[in-house]
XYZ file of C-alpha atoms in Angstrom:
724
model
C -0.005 0.079 -0.358
C 1.186 3.290 -1.237
C 1.891 6.515 1.801
C -0.582 8.272 0.023
C -3.192 5.577 0.495
C -2.700 4.614 3.476
C -3.111 8.248 4.460
C -6.018 8.522 2.818
C -7.641 5.173 4.694
C -6.781 6.707 8.130
C -8.113 10.649 7.714
C -11.444 8.608 6.363
C -11.432 5.650 9.777
C -10.921 9.363 11.515
C -13.581 10.994 10.348
C -15.941 7.934 10.644
C -14.855 7.894 14.359
C -15.798 11.735 15.036
C -19.174 11.135 12.811
C -19.929 8.588 15.366
C -18.845 10.917 18.378
C -21.503 13.759 16.741
C -24.565 10.957 16.394
C -23.749 9.862 20.272
C -23.995 13.052 21.470
C -26.991 13.490 20.345
C -28.866 10.803 20.633
C -30.856 11.337 24.001
C -31.312 9.846 26.636
C -34.157 8.223 27.574
C -35.908 6.305 30.323
C -39.305 4.671 30.599
C -40.411 3.039 34.118
C -43.504 3.558 36.278
C -43.838 6.092 38.916
C -42.413 4.065 42.460
C -43.287 4.898 46.177
C -41.915 3.034 48.496
C -44.666 0.421 49.222
C -44.311 -0.110 44.985
C -40.150 -0.960 44.872
C -40.401 -3.153 47.840
C -43.064 -5.159 45.785
C -40.797 -4.862 42.541
C -37.819 -5.240 44.332
C -39.133 -7.967 46.917
C -37.909 -6.357 49.966
C -36.867 -8.702 53.097
C -35.142 -7.350 55.975
C -31.828 -8.754 56.428
C -31.960 -11.711 58.891
C -29.238 -10.348 61.321
C -26.214 -13.039 62.249
C -24.811 -14.088 65.937
C -21.604 -12.840 65.885
C -20.823 -15.481 68.955
C -21.767 -17.791 65.913
C -18.825 -16.892 64.304
C -16.793 -16.361 66.864
C -16.889 -20.289 68.287
C -16.173 -21.583 64.900
C -13.198 -23.635 65.583
C -11.712 -24.902 62.261
C -7.795 -25.347 60.627
C -8.038 -21.120 58.927
C -9.726 -19.565 61.488
C -6.874 -21.102 64.506
C -4.082 -20.226 62.053
C -5.979 -16.602 61.097
C -6.532 -16.312 65.034
C -2.485 -16.758 65.335
C -1.095 -14.571 62.477
C -3.462 -12.415 64.078
C -2.141 -11.965 67.293
C 1.406 -12.858 66.374
C 1.954 -11.157 63.125
C 5.924 -11.422 63.871
C 4.959 -14.957 62.196
C 3.266 -13.944 59.456
C 6.589 -10.930 57.916
C 9.960 -12.408 58.995
C 9.542 -15.673 56.690
C 9.213 -13.056 53.653
C 12.112 -10.607 55.068
C 14.434 -9.371 52.400
C 17.822 -9.649 54.119
C 19.460 -8.791 52.057
C 18.140 -5.894 51.110
C 16.439 -4.993 54.915
C 19.278 -6.897 57.034
C 21.687 -3.932 56.939
C 19.778 -0.720 57.473
C 18.097 -2.595 59.776
C 20.920 -3.282 62.000
C 22.119 0.031 61.669
C 19.328 1.515 62.673
C 19.332 -0.462 66.008
C 22.999 0.149 66.848
C 21.924 4.257 66.590
C 18.546 3.350 68.225
C 20.771 1.908 70.658
C 23.305 4.069 72.119
C 20.817 7.017 72.262
C 18.711 5.505 74.073
C 21.859 4.749 77.369
C 21.534 8.263 79.443
C 17.227 8.626 78.791
C 13.986 7.543 79.884
C 11.876 6.626 76.832
C 9.118 9.687 76.777
C 9.329 12.351 79.059
C 5.201 12.190 80.022
C 4.750 9.072 80.726
C 8.062 9.651 82.819
C 6.599 12.696 84.895
C 3.193 10.880 84.928
C 4.430 7.533 86.827
C 6.934 10.158 88.650
C 3.958 11.985 89.851
C 2.352 8.753 91.746
C 5.132 7.092 92.718
C 5.650 10.814 94.217
C 2.020 11.184 95.883
C 2.408 7.447 97.231
C 6.503 7.530 98.414
C 6.555 10.755 99.997
C 9.726 11.905 101.658
C 8.236 12.679 104.561
C 7.126 8.764 105.512
C 10.502 8.132 105.060
C 12.515 10.477 107.466
C 14.932 9.407 109.376
C 14.136 10.008 113.487
C 17.944 10.997 114.740
C 18.821 14.010 112.336
C 15.262 14.401 109.844
C 17.103 13.422 106.365
C 15.369 11.282 104.513
C 16.036 7.446 103.474
C 16.739 7.668 100.508
C 17.509 3.956 99.490
C 14.625 3.117 101.376
C 12.036 5.526 99.139
C 13.850 4.469 96.383
C 13.103 0.790 96.812
C 9.617 1.348 97.771
C 9.246 3.562 94.595
C 10.779 1.385 92.082
C 7.576 -1.307 93.683
C 5.583 1.102 92.896
C 6.565 1.730 89.577
C 6.705 -2.395 89.027
C 3.011 -2.816 90.067
C 1.933 0.396 88.205
C 3.390 -1.202 84.690
C 2.440 -4.079 85.465
C -1.091 -3.601 86.113
C -0.915 -0.819 83.031
C -0.036 -4.037 80.860
C -2.778 -5.369 81.939
C -5.137 -3.081 80.689
C -3.931 -2.277 77.346
C -4.020 -6.232 76.767
C -7.716 -6.255 78.484
C -8.484 -2.626 76.012
C -6.822 -4.592 73.738
C -8.592 -8.222 72.930
C -11.970 -6.272 73.381
C -11.015 -3.658 70.767
C -10.864 -0.906 72.354
C -8.827 0.242 69.337
C -11.308 1.827 68.151
C -11.640 5.474 68.910
C -8.510 5.620 66.819
C -10.998 6.717 64.689
C -11.953 9.987 66.376
C -7.606 11.238 65.117
C -8.085 12.298 61.976
C -5.466 13.118 59.885
C -4.869 16.671 60.709
C -5.585 16.078 64.558
C -1.995 13.216 64.031
C 0.098 15.683 62.476
C -0.865 18.712 64.603
C -0.116 16.488 67.849
C 2.630 15.243 66.265
C 4.200 18.628 65.234
C 3.646 20.033 69.167
C 5.408 16.779 69.899
C 8.564 17.548 68.072
C 8.396 20.847 69.548
C 8.091 20.022 72.701
C 10.990 17.550 71.998
C 13.542 20.279 70.166
C 13.141 22.325 73.174
C 13.356 19.462 75.892
C 16.960 19.323 74.432
C 18.167 22.630 73.906
C 19.090 22.433 78.180
C 21.658 19.711 76.957
C 22.375 21.899 73.578
C 23.770 24.671 75.922
C 24.765 22.721 78.797
C 22.007 24.233 80.998
C 21.314 22.756 84.549
C 17.082 23.411 84.484
C 14.490 22.780 86.543
C 12.317 19.240 86.965
C 8.576 20.821 85.349
C 5.401 19.133 84.404
C 1.460 19.904 83.730
C 0.177 22.407 81.557
C 2.293 25.524 80.486
C 5.499 23.237 82.130
C 7.215 23.893 78.056
C 6.239 27.664 77.710
C 8.166 27.883 81.359
C 11.051 25.156 79.962
C 12.029 27.746 77.102
C 11.652 30.500 79.682
C 13.948 29.641 81.576
C 15.743 29.018 78.697
C 16.405 32.153 77.522
C 16.332 33.570 81.056
C 19.616 31.107 81.700
C 21.579 31.290 77.546
C 24.418 34.179 79.748
C 25.320 30.429 82.125
C 25.546 28.170 78.737
C 28.481 26.421 78.269
C 31.140 27.113 74.933
C 32.576 23.838 74.797
C 29.207 22.199 75.003
C 27.730 24.395 72.166
C 30.032 24.281 69.944
C 30.463 19.595 70.374
C 26.396 20.024 69.846
C 27.614 22.140 66.492
C 30.282 20.005 64.960
C 27.796 17.197 65.540
C 25.147 19.125 64.213
C 26.853 20.432 61.652
C 28.738 16.907 60.879
C 24.762 14.205 60.725
C 23.917 17.165 58.292
C 26.378 16.937 55.678
C 26.138 13.401 56.273
C 21.797 13.307 55.217
C 22.654 15.663 51.928
C 25.346 12.998 51.135
C 22.942 9.982 51.461
C 20.562 12.222 49.477
C 22.688 13.304 46.002
C 24.221 9.713 46.299
C 21.411 7.744 46.532
C 21.759 5.915 42.912
C 25.404 5.304 43.700
C 25.341 3.813 47.566
C 23.931 0.004 48.635
C 22.733 1.230 51.899
C 23.282 5.117 53.209
C 25.623 6.461 55.024
C 25.323 5.724 58.799
C 25.334 9.055 59.936
C 24.553 9.050 63.690
C 26.314 5.619 64.727
C 29.644 6.822 63.078
C 28.929 10.899 64.709
C 28.413 8.696 68.299
C 30.857 6.608 68.366
C 33.002 9.206 66.860
C 32.201 11.553 69.836
C 32.929 9.119 72.163
C 36.275 8.453 70.970
C 37.274 12.468 70.899
C 35.592 12.830 74.416
C 37.552 10.161 75.792
C 40.730 11.323 74.241
C 40.138 15.092 74.261
C 38.971 14.784 77.910
C 35.599 16.933 77.052
C 34.598 16.864 80.134
C 37.673 17.364 82.578
C 38.659 20.219 79.849
C 35.738 21.869 78.351
C 33.105 21.260 80.960
C 31.352 19.015 78.096
C 28.403 16.600 80.348
C 29.052 13.172 79.553
C 26.395 10.716 79.913
C 28.097 9.187 82.601
C 27.972 6.064 84.925
C 25.883 3.026 83.499
C 25.069 0.372 85.837
C 25.839 -3.011 85.021
C 23.877 -5.806 85.209
C 19.513 -7.285 85.433
C 17.450 -7.155 87.998
C 16.187 -10.432 88.797
C 12.082 -11.160 87.749
C 9.269 -10.499 91.235
C 6.431 -10.318 91.340
C 4.509 -7.149 91.926
C 2.712 -6.115 95.281
C -0.874 -7.193 94.469
C -2.343 -5.131 97.471
C -1.161 -1.897 95.589
C -3.319 -2.357 93.057
C -5.648 -0.716 94.189
C -4.290 2.875 95.001
C -3.159 2.148 91.654
C -5.885 1.330 89.704
C -7.444 5.375 88.650
C -4.068 5.723 87.229
C -3.043 2.491 85.410
C -5.672 3.295 83.226
C -5.151 6.969 82.540
C -1.641 6.117 81.842
C -2.925 3.286 79.743
C -4.733 5.443 77.676
C -2.761 7.886 77.354
C 0.617 5.909 76.424
C -1.739 4.093 74.234
C -2.857 7.626 72.370
C 0.588 8.606 72.405
C 1.659 5.240 70.893
C -0.801 5.122 67.890
C -0.609 9.200 66.813
C 3.243 7.997 65.663
C 1.929 4.995 64.422
C 0.001 6.650 62.149
C 2.139 9.472 61.309
C 4.523 7.294 60.496
C 1.819 4.706 58.419
C 0.814 7.405 56.193
C 4.517 8.239 55.578
C 5.447 4.707 54.163
C 2.014 3.442 52.847
C 0.574 0.520 55.164
C -1.831 0.459 58.470
C -1.161 -0.060 61.579
C -3.538 -2.249 63.715
C -4.480 -0.395 66.681
C -5.640 -3.342 69.368
C -2.760 -5.364 67.702
C -0.337 -1.885 69.134
C -2.803 -2.352 72.054
C -2.051 -5.623 73.254
C 1.573 -5.279 72.338
C 2.269 -2.319 74.204
C 0.466 -4.114 77.534
C 2.377 -7.368 76.732
C 5.417 -5.124 77.076
C 4.400 -3.345 79.898
C 3.541 -6.404 81.985
C 6.467 -8.885 81.449
C 8.745 -5.308 81.606
C 6.037 -4.405 85.336
C 8.394 -8.447 86.481
C 11.531 -7.054 85.896
C 10.489 -3.236 88.147
C 10.466 -1.409 84.796
C 8.539 1.720 84.794
C 5.337 2.661 82.449
C 6.746 3.053 78.651
C 5.350 4.036 75.390
C 7.160 4.857 72.285
C 9.545 7.547 71.659
C 9.092 10.561 68.665
C 12.731 11.500 68.554
C 13.676 7.910 68.468
C 11.172 6.723 66.225
C 13.014 9.443 63.356
C 16.327 8.475 64.330
C 15.219 4.482 63.517
C 12.706 6.121 60.314
C 16.088 7.997 59.501
C 18.809 5.824 59.884
C 17.507 3.047 57.414
C 15.003 1.709 59.728
C 12.514 -0.956 57.854
C 11.524 -3.681 60.993
C 10.931 -4.598 63.888
C 13.708 -6.211 63.158
C 15.536 -2.949 64.007
C 13.514 -2.553 66.721
C 15.129 -6.254 68.212
C 19.202 -5.085 67.161
C 17.833 -1.776 69.707
C 16.365 -4.152 72.682
C 19.491 -6.616 72.194
C 22.683 -4.122 71.958
C 20.827 -2.222 74.652
C 21.098 -5.795 77.041
C 24.422 -6.159 76.527
C 25.268 -2.624 77.167
C 23.528 -3.114 80.787
C 25.354 -6.006 81.417
C 29.239 -5.198 80.252
C 29.587 -2.976 77.670
C 27.889 -0.073 79.178
C 31.510 1.715 80.458
C 32.214 1.927 76.878
C 29.249 4.947 76.444
C 30.496 6.823 79.607
C 32.194 9.909 77.611
C 29.650 10.069 75.033
C 28.391 13.997 75.111
C 24.764 14.635 75.984
C 25.357 17.591 73.786
C 25.420 15.175 70.426
C 22.445 13.009 71.505
C 20.813 16.109 71.671
C 21.782 17.455 68.213
C 21.019 14.294 66.363
C 17.724 14.373 68.219
C 17.145 18.006 66.849
C 18.139 17.075 63.379
C 15.622 14.121 63.147
C 12.760 16.808 64.027
C 13.495 18.127 60.638
C 10.215 16.119 59.055
C 8.204 16.462 61.610
C 9.227 20.523 61.526
C 8.229 20.413 58.053
C 4.254 19.599 58.946
C 3.700 23.286 59.637
C 3.696 23.771 55.941
C 0.312 22.238 56.490
C -1.529 25.532 58.044
C -0.406 26.293 54.061
C -2.081 23.791 52.503
C -4.785 23.385 54.264
C -6.206 27.225 54.724
C -6.625 26.345 50.638
C -8.114 23.008 51.201
C -10.026 22.845 54.071
C -10.095 25.599 56.824
C -12.434 23.319 59.329
C -9.321 20.765 59.384
C -6.906 23.804 59.449
C -8.645 24.730 62.856
C -8.350 21.419 63.924
C -4.720 20.968 63.170
C -4.310 24.848 65.117
C -6.540 23.775 68.340
C -4.319 20.263 68.375
C -0.995 22.315 68.465
C -1.842 25.438 70.600
C -3.852 23.167 73.014
C -0.421 20.611 72.955
C 2.022 23.451 73.289
C -0.264 24.569 76.641
C -1.251 21.481 78.081
C 1.039 18.662 77.764
C 0.934 15.803 75.658
C -1.719 14.174 78.006
C -4.160 17.039 78.240
C -3.790 18.097 75.412
C -4.747 15.766 73.429
C -7.743 15.110 75.293
C -8.661 18.309 74.748
C -7.630 17.836 70.577
C -9.859 14.876 70.615
C -12.850 16.588 72.722
C -12.758 19.512 70.153
C -12.689 17.089 67.336
C -15.894 15.793 68.524
C -17.450 18.963 69.246
C -16.741 20.049 65.955
C -18.107 17.444 64.279
C -21.880 18.021 65.817
C -21.524 21.943 65.079
C -21.252 20.506 61.536
C -23.845 18.799 61.414
C -26.058 21.507 63.583
C -25.291 23.930 61.279
C -26.219 22.359 57.730
C -26.515 23.365 54.277
C -30.616 23.620 53.682
C -31.344 24.452 49.758
C -34.860 24.744 47.428
C -33.677 22.119 44.803
C -34.856 22.858 40.919
C -34.836 20.527 38.111
C -31.841 21.256 35.616
C -33.113 21.597 31.856
C -34.913 18.053 30.686
C -33.415 15.212 33.326
C -34.690 13.740 35.699
C -32.143 15.608 37.853
C -31.997 18.170 40.918
C -30.129 20.959 42.489
C -29.645 24.082 44.326
C -31.330 26.630 42.421
C -29.219 29.338 43.889
C -25.767 27.647 43.067
C -26.745 26.303 39.534
C -28.939 29.102 37.474
C -30.631 26.860 35.248
C -31.925 25.163 37.822
C -36.007 26.172 37.397
C -38.270 24.954 40.447
C -41.400 22.927 39.627
C -44.050 24.668 39.533
C -46.466 23.548 42.677
C -44.229 21.679 43.487
C -40.946 23.294 46.275
C -38.251 20.530 46.667
C -36.232 21.004 49.969
C -32.989 19.608 50.652
C -30.273 18.876 53.563
C -26.711 18.111 52.803
C -26.228 16.098 56.463
C -28.558 13.955 58.599
C -32.122 15.364 60.899
C -30.921 14.402 64.683
C -31.752 15.883 67.863
C -29.247 18.751 67.862
C -30.625 20.177 64.143
C -33.648 18.403 64.201
C -35.422 21.994 64.360
C -33.348 24.265 62.682
C -34.277 21.866 59.638
C -38.078 22.505 60.629
C -37.557 25.966 60.832
C -34.951 26.556 57.216
C -37.706 24.336 55.867
C -40.418 26.876 56.222
C -38.286 29.690 55.993
C -37.080 28.169 52.845
C -40.263 28.176 51.625
C -41.158 31.831 52.136
C -44.314 31.282 53.716
C -44.571 31.980 57.733
C -46.009 28.858 58.323
C -46.790 28.958 61.996
C -48.136 32.484 61.746
C -50.536 31.424 59.194
C -51.884 28.253 61.239
C -52.100 30.420 63.635
C -54.751 33.103 62.216
C -56.584 30.220 60.699
C -56.994 29.139 64.337
C -58.380 32.143 65.703
C -60.664 32.536 62.443
C -62.026 29.549 62.996
C -62.926 29.883 66.568
C -63.830 33.478 65.866
C -66.375 31.997 63.377
C -66.744 28.598 66.164
C -67.962 31.607 69.042
C -70.234 33.281 65.880
C -72.070 30.306 65.853
C -72.566 29.302 69.348
C -73.929 32.663 69.697
C -75.777 32.093 66.884
C -77.347 29.569 68.402
C -77.759 30.802 72.205
C -79.635 33.713 70.239
C -81.961 31.454 68.964
C -83.067 29.122 71.301
C -83.505 31.916 73.322
C -86.005 33.149 70.967
C -87.416 29.652 70.645
C -87.963 29.840 74.187
C -89.545 33.055 73.876
C -91.918 32.084 71.447
C -93.324 29.279 73.287
C -93.677 31.294 76.575
C -95.845 34.239 74.157
C -97.213 31.642 72.021
C -95.984 32.755 68.679
C -92.849 31.639 66.641
C -90.047 32.832 65.506
C -89.225 34.207 61.639
C -89.401 31.812 58.959
C -85.695 34.026 57.450
C -84.591 34.186 60.842
C -84.748 30.062 61.415
C -84.201 29.493 57.958
C -80.517 31.363 58.441
C -79.687 29.872 61.919
C -80.475 26.027 60.675
C -78.093 26.989 57.711
C -74.906 27.851 60.046
C -75.936 24.836 61.568
C -76.098 21.852 58.503
C -73.476 23.861 57.187
C -71.112 22.705 60.768
C -72.197 19.478 60.844
C -71.893 19.200 56.959
C -67.899 20.690 57.607
C -67.947 17.438 60.918
C -68.116 14.583 58.316
C -66.946 16.207 55.667
C -63.636 15.952 58.338
C -64.460 12.771 59.344
C -64.742 11.947 55.259
C -61.748 13.366 54.398
C -59.824 10.974 56.983
C -61.521 8.033 55.942
C -60.346 9.175 51.860
C -56.070 9.154 52.958
C -57.061 5.710 54.392
C -57.987 4.841 50.831
C -56.195 6.735 48.756
C -53.053 7.691 51.023
C -50.680 8.602 48.368
C -52.714 11.322 47.186
C -52.834 13.058 50.408
C -55.143 15.644 50.100
C -57.798 15.817 52.924
C -57.151 18.849 53.502
C -58.863 19.802 49.929
C -62.095 17.550 50.979
C -62.050 20.409 53.924
C -65.612 22.161 54.132
C -65.564 25.305 52.049
C -66.072 27.342 54.953
C -62.541 26.445 57.429
C -60.554 26.216 53.653
C -57.905 29.547 53.074
C -59.484 30.782 51.225
C -62.669 30.758 52.743
C -61.053 32.292 55.529
C -59.819 34.946 53.603
C -56.186 34.128 54.130
C -53.035 33.891 51.927
C -52.647 30.700 49.971
C -49.113 29.262 49.671
C -48.013 29.298 46.033
C -47.753 25.959 45.919
C -49.681 22.436 46.801
C -46.966 20.195 46.985
C -43.784 19.545 48.957
C -40.914 17.396 48.466
C -38.263 16.880 51.508
C -35.134 15.127 49.880
C -33.669 12.955 52.870
C -31.211 10.989 50.413
C -28.764 12.196 53.411
C -29.739 10.714 56.012
C -28.027 8.217 57.864
C -30.353 7.725 60.493
C -33.427 9.160 62.202
C -33.829 9.159 66.001
C -37.226 9.934 68.754
C -36.955 13.169 67.698
C -36.701 13.139 63.895
C -39.186 10.903 64.059
C -41.674 13.614 66.066
C -40.289 16.957 63.297
C -40.938 14.730 60.457
C -45.064 14.118 61.583
C -44.644 17.742 62.417
C -44.200 19.002 59.044
C -46.912 16.690 57.360
C -49.312 18.159 60.526
C -48.133 21.675 60.079
C -47.933 21.893 55.563
C -51.639 19.845 55.450
C -53.021 22.616 58.311
C -52.343 25.154 55.060
C -53.477 22.527 52.272
C -49.949 21.342 50.929
C -49.198 17.917 50.966
C -46.224 16.700 51.902
C -43.589 13.894 49.995
C -40.639 12.545 51.234
C -38.012 10.720 48.466
C -33.968 8.582 48.411
C -34.674 7.604 51.435
C -31.876 4.568 52.270
C -33.444 1.290 53.374
C -32.042 1.013 56.735
C -34.037 4.374 57.736
C -37.215 3.423 56.522
C -35.920 0.513 58.969
C -35.936 3.155 61.426
C -38.641 4.688 59.602
C -41.157 1.595 60.152
C -39.682 0.385 64.386
C -40.362 4.247 65.178
C -44.072 3.928 64.509
C -43.845 6.723 61.907
C -46.093 5.034 59.098
C -49.700 5.617 60.367
C -53.168 5.930 58.803
C -52.244 9.958 57.969
C -48.823 8.897 57.083
C -48.519 5.276 54.505
C -45.123 4.370 52.462
C -46.953 5.646 49.769
C -46.310 8.906 50.992
C -42.212 8.230 50.106
C -41.216 7.833 46.389
C -37.748 6.211 45.153
C -36.297 9.385 43.844
C -37.207 13.218 44.077
C -38.507 12.682 40.597
C -40.752 9.861 40.817
C -42.190 12.045 43.948
C -42.205 15.398 41.954
C -43.935 13.796 38.827
C -46.626 12.324 41.199
C -47.367 15.309 42.620
C -47.688 16.822 39.666
C -50.510 14.422 38.515
C -52.323 14.417 41.662
C -52.613 18.164 42.929
C -55.503 17.452 44.938
C -56.917 13.822 45.772
C -57.548 11.671 43.468
C -57.009 7.649 42.819
C -53.587 6.791 42.969
C -53.156 5.243 38.888
C -50.569 2.100 39.139
C -49.842 3.134 35.576
C -48.144 6.213 35.889
C -45.471 7.100 34.086
C -42.508 9.368 34.273
C -40.720 9.954 31.427
C -37.655 11.657 30.942
């Protein structure tokens, strides 16, 4: 085939393709089906309630597959360890574990937990209980032994709580920790960690503080004591920080050429220890070092169960706070690396750590942000890094502790501060959230400020409380709208937002963007009446006043008739036939009105779909007859597609809407209810003789078309068709 022929064929195919696309665009989308209310929909779809499964039957099932699944659920190491890529990850985990282990030597794992445990032991074993008789000095040996016993018993109790909460799946509370909340919380925690390391950078001696505003007081004290800074300590921290930053930059530049990142933290810590020992940084320049590290392990001891009664309240609080801190950090790294955190498994793991640690006289622990960041940045990939870290710490405690006695604390502080960069970069969330979602920005800011001012434990509680209150507030102030039909479609949109959407003459369609429940049910009803453009309550009040006035007038006329009869009987004469006829006409009208009302109620039972019993009301009680303004619409459609549940207040509110609008001769229909909501409506006895499932339609368009076909009462047509 010649090039010209091939080119012509391609042009022909392109032309045919374009023609087909234009033809498809010209085609209209037609749907033809019968109108469906809820009753007809259930009959057509053969609806039946879903039978609830008994969860306990699943729990009691026993099989090989279920046993294996339970084993892997509670011991996930059996699932990932056999598939561990040794060649790719082992060296990174090994170097990361060694770096974290050396950093772990001089401090406790997490300041908040340490402060909470310290406050418990100090309150239950105060210095006053250990005063010696002779010179009123404190017996520190006895006091410390008592406090260690309290701390170990507390650790065991915290572990029991956490394991128990994990087994009953208490981890669901993690769902209330939104991403903006976690980011704001961890950013504030990183600021606290940064401030807590300043005393090691400048070589200052600061007073110990805890509780609200403690970090503010610490920062102020650091600023106040800056003139007392140790120059040697500052230089050591600065050099270590520069080395770590340079190594990280090299790792970024040479990432494709290096088999694994350069272990900057590990090399810096080892090198700083050697330089400190060789130069004598402590003695010559006053640089504070790690110092004496106790050697040996304490044999396991059963906790004193008699202390549990005193510790139970504090143990539960520490268990929850420790879990919240751990899961917040876990979610940060999970979001960063694209995996999920099993909150219940985290609870069990943390609880077992505290439970077993308490037997060896450890105090309760949680996760440490600084060490977690170091582990991540130094190449840690799995729990193998944690195992290496634990094993190395065990070796150091048993034998090698003296090798790291000259490690400068300023170097540790520099490593922590350098690795806080990633967390501190979360301040950029403020700009992105300002553009994306300002409610989430508000959560971020409140969480950050509360955590800074109230400390990590109270700050987290305040942040969660504020987040939940904001959810309630947002559901109390949803977006309400009057819907109009987009031309030539069955789609209904807010007329204030869509200029081409037009209200259907005679029909109002109202929608809320949130579910209706006790907190916003009254607002829903008030906004509905406001959006409809008529003062429903005032109109009903005027109607009742006029009817009452008419009733009083009728009673007065009846009373006059009775008096005239009595007078006529006493005189032996009869009343004027014209007056008697007039009164009897009024009585007849009144009796006809009463019969008409009864007839109207029966009419709705027979033809509930039309629901226009007010139209059958006696002529004397209609708005027109009373001289009152009539609404410019005869039907109201409530789009309930946003409802996720209904409570008793919502049910009463919907019933009141039906009652009030029928009082002003407007029939009410509902549309687009989800099946669980319909089930709840049935369970709440919402449907009765006056409100049936024939008032509930499958879609808004079904309800609108039906309302247009039945502006007044009439038999329901089973062959009504909606055509778009």
